[in-house]
Tab-separated table of C-alpha atoms in Angstrom:
chain	number	residue	atom	x	y	z
A	12	UNK	CA	-16.672	66.004	-102.440
A	13	UNK	CA	-16.427	66.444	-98.769
A	14	UNK	CA	-18.583	68.668	-96.622
A	15	UNK	CA	-17.371	69.961	-93.228
A	16	UNK	CA	-19.300	71.775	-90.444
A	17	UNK	CA	-17.306	74.287	-88.479
A	18	UNK	CA	-18.808	76.682	-85.879
A	19	UNK	CA	-22.402	75.925	-86.895
A	20	UNK	CA	-21.824	76.908	-90.462
A	21	UNK	CA	-21.527	74.670	-93.494
A	22	UNK	CA	-18.997	74.765	-96.062
A	23	UNK	CA	-18.002	72.584	-98.999
A	24	UNK	CA	-14.288	71.464	-99.557
A	25	UNK	CA	-13.481	69.792	-102.785
A	26	UNK	CA	-10.194	68.173	-103.983
A	27	UNK	CA	-9.516	67.785	-107.583
A	28	UNK	CA	-6.674	65.652	-109.258
A	29	UNK	CA	-6.375	65.301	-112.984
A	30	UNK	CA	-3.729	64.464	-115.292
A	31	UNK	CA	-2.762	63.791	-118.942
A	32	UNK	CA	0.640	62.584	-120.323
A	33	UNK	CA	2.235	65.920	-120.187
A	34	UNK	CA	0.234	67.863	-117.677
A	35	UNK	CA	-1.382	67.494	-114.220
A	36	UNK	CA	-3.641	69.432	-111.680
A	37	UNK	CA	-4.211	69.106	-108.133
A	38	UNK	CA	-6.280	71.597	-106.337
A	39	UNK	CA	-8.199	72.235	-103.124
A	40	UNK	CA	-11.517	74.095	-103.411
A	41	UNK	CA	-13.428	75.897	-100.617
A	42	UNK	CA	-16.819	77.002	-101.485
A	43	UNK	CA	-15.956	77.398	-105.155
A	44	UNK	CA	-12.638	79.239	-104.347
A	45	UNK	CA	-9.212	77.652	-104.989
A	46	UNK	CA	-7.316	77.662	-101.575
A	47	UNK	CA	-4.191	75.608	-102.550
A	48	UNK	CA	-2.915	74.212	-105.774
A	49	UNK	CA	0.289	72.126	-106.772
A	50	UNK	CA	2.580	74.101	-109.183
A	51	UNK	CA	4.336	71.118	-110.647
A	52	UNK	CA	6.698	73.393	-112.583
A	53	UNK	CA	8.135	74.997	-109.566
A	54	UNK	CA	7.723	71.676	-107.500
A	55	UNK	CA	5.966	73.228	-104.651
A	56	UNK	CA	2.362	73.754	-103.164
A	57	UNK	CA	0.866	77.395	-103.527
A	58	UNK	CA	-1.341	78.713	-100.702
A	59	UNK	CA	-3.903	81.041	-102.574
A	60	UNK	CA	-5.945	82.237	-99.631
A	61	UNK	CA	-5.909	86.041	-99.316
A	62	UNK	CA	-3.582	87.586	-96.721
A	63	UNK	CA	-6.397	88.371	-94.258
A	64	UNK	CA	-7.758	84.636	-94.082
A	65	UNK	CA	-6.737	82.016	-91.809
A	66	UNK	CA	-4.126	79.771	-93.323
A	67	UNK	CA	-4.443	76.249	-92.195
A	68	UNK	CA	-1.343	73.898	-92.673
A	69	UNK	CA	-0.890	72.322	-96.156
A	70	UNK	CA	1.952	70.485	-94.805
A	71	UNK	CA	2.626	67.247	-96.997
A	72	UNK	CA	-0.164	68.346	-99.399
A	73	UNK	CA	2.362	68.651	-102.420
A	74	UNK	CA	3.918	65.330	-101.938
A	75	UNK	CA	0.270	63.970	-101.812
A	76	UNK	CA	-0.147	65.796	-105.004
A	77	UNK	CA	2.768	64.235	-106.668
A	78	UNK	CA	1.886	60.698	-105.578
A	79	UNK	CA	-1.768	61.453	-106.889
A	80	UNK	CA	-0.220	62.142	-110.218
A	81	UNK	CA	1.753	58.920	-110.326
A	82	UNK	CA	-1.524	57.109	-109.704
A	83	UNK	CA	-3.431	59.145	-112.207
A	84	UNK	CA	-1.053	58.430	-114.951
A	85	UNK	CA	-1.103	54.557	-114.175
A	86	UNK	CA	-4.955	54.821	-114.130
A	87	UNK	CA	-4.685	56.673	-117.598
A	88	UNK	CA	-2.480	53.826	-119.023
A	89	UNK	CA	-4.996	51.030	-117.823
A	90	UNK	CA	-7.897	53.027	-119.256
A	91	UNK	CA	-6.097	53.381	-122.547
A	92	UNK	CA	-5.498	49.600	-122.635
A	93	UNK	CA	-9.079	48.834	-121.707
A	94	UNK	CA	-10.272	51.165	-124.443
A	95	UNK	CA	-7.745	50.230	-127.163
A	96	UNK	CA	-10.605	48.130	-128.972
A	97	UNK	CA	-13.050	50.849	-128.704
A	98	UNK	CA	-14.759	51.794	-131.908
A	99	UNK	CA	-13.613	55.277	-133.059
A	100	UNK	CA	-15.764	55.534	-136.193
A	101	UNK	CA	-19.310	54.933	-137.030
A	102	UNK	CA	-20.140	51.193	-137.481
A	103	UNK	CA	-22.849	50.416	-139.911
A	104	UNK	CA	-25.568	48.271	-138.365
A	105	UNK	CA	-26.758	44.647	-139.194
A	106	UNK	CA	-30.610	44.573	-139.976
A	107	UNK	CA	-32.850	41.892	-139.623
A	108	UNK	CA	-36.526	41.905	-140.490
A	109	UNK	CA	-38.996	39.376	-139.489
A	110	UNK	CA	-42.755	39.036	-139.065
A	111	UNK	CA	-45.043	36.951	-136.861
A	112	UNK	CA	-48.125	35.376	-138.417
A	113	UNK	CA	-51.302	36.265	-136.379
A	114	UNK	CA	-52.780	33.363	-134.666
A	115	UNK	CA	-56.364	34.036	-136.048
A	116	UNK	CA	-57.259	35.708	-139.270
A	117	UNK	CA	-58.224	39.441	-139.183
A	118	UNK	CA	-55.918	39.846	-136.029
A	119	UNK	CA	-52.816	42.065	-136.244
A	120	UNK	CA	-49.662	40.601	-137.263
A	121	UNK	CA	-46.096	42.084	-136.074
A	122	UNK	CA	-43.288	43.200	-138.180
A	123	UNK	CA	-40.177	43.176	-136.301
A	124	UNK	CA	-37.091	45.172	-137.090
A	125	UNK	CA	-33.885	44.150	-135.171
A	126	UNK	CA	-30.816	46.231	-135.467
A	127	UNK	CA	-27.468	44.965	-134.297
A	128	UNK	CA	-23.796	45.967	-133.952
A	129	UNK	CA	-23.960	49.652	-134.398
A	130	UNK	CA	-21.950	52.337	-132.999
A	131	UNK	CA	-22.285	55.225	-131.928
A	132	UNK	CA	-25.362	54.640	-129.840
A	133	UNK	CA	-27.765	57.007	-131.386
A	134	UNK	CA	-29.869	55.632	-134.246
A	135	UNK	CA	-33.236	56.569	-135.684
A	136	UNK	CA	-35.717	53.889	-136.847
A	137	UNK	CA	-38.667	54.909	-139.149
A	138	UNK	CA	-41.461	52.705	-140.368
A	139	UNK	CA	-42.753	53.635	-143.788
A	140	UNK	CA	-45.979	52.616	-145.633
A	141	UNK	CA	-46.303	53.473	-149.303
A	142	UNK	CA	-43.363	56.112	-148.687
A	143	UNK	CA	-45.190	57.901	-145.943
A	144	UNK	CA	-43.952	57.629	-142.433
A	145	UNK	CA	-46.033	55.462	-139.761
A	146	UNK	CA	-46.505	56.669	-136.245
A	147	UNK	CA	-49.227	54.593	-134.971
A	148	UNK	CA	-49.163	50.863	-133.805
A	149	UNK	CA	-45.365	50.991	-133.624
A	150	UNK	CA	-43.108	50.161	-130.358
A	151	UNK	CA	-39.415	50.661	-130.374
A	152	UNK	CA	-36.934	49.978	-127.511
A	153	UNK	CA	-34.141	51.941	-126.184
A	154	UNK	CA	-30.603	51.540	-127.680
A	155	UNK	CA	-29.358	48.482	-125.741
A	156	UNK	CA	-25.603	48.036	-125.030
A	157	UNK	CA	-23.869	44.857	-125.892
A	158	UNK	CA	-20.879	43.612	-124.083
A	159	UNK	CA	-18.514	44.601	-126.886
A	160	UNK	CA	-19.020	48.389	-127.036
A	161	UNK	CA	-21.789	48.219	-129.798
A	162	UNK	CA	-25.513	48.566	-129.428
A	163	UNK	CA	-28.647	46.946	-130.566
A	164	UNK	CA	-32.232	48.247	-130.894
A	165	UNK	CA	-35.684	46.668	-131.585
A	166	UNK	CA	-38.811	48.226	-133.418
A	167	UNK	CA	-42.181	46.706	-133.945
A	168	UNK	CA	-45.086	47.406	-136.240
A	169	UNK	CA	-48.593	46.009	-135.664
A	170	UNK	CA	-50.466	45.584	-138.985
A	171	UNK	CA	-53.521	43.731	-140.258
A	172	UNK	CA	-52.788	41.415	-143.334
A	173	UNK	CA	-54.961	41.902	-146.352
């Protein structure tokens, strides 16, 4: 986003370039109004300002838009290559449950549930005691990203052994 000041007033000028394998877009937007766009079918730029408005020069803008499309499509190829191993479906987690013995009798012990290698990011961890949900003395981390597109989360329950 680029902001310009002219004559004491403030206006906002945005340029948007986007692409797919078969389509592309390149537009200039002034204060939420399209003032110019590239018509790739007709191979020309279109000044869409009303007749009464001052018309700036858009010389060279269409050629710039064509170059932007080439860069965009190259970036699209790179992104697809980088994302080829990205998991597309739900991946079931690996769960590890372990406990920590209290250092002194009659002190809380900790049950730890570590959940690894799941996708997508969102998962719910619930502790149950005798079939009932436990909400006190529990702590759960946020979902933590791994370097391989998967996630892990850790949840802890304090309890007093009997």
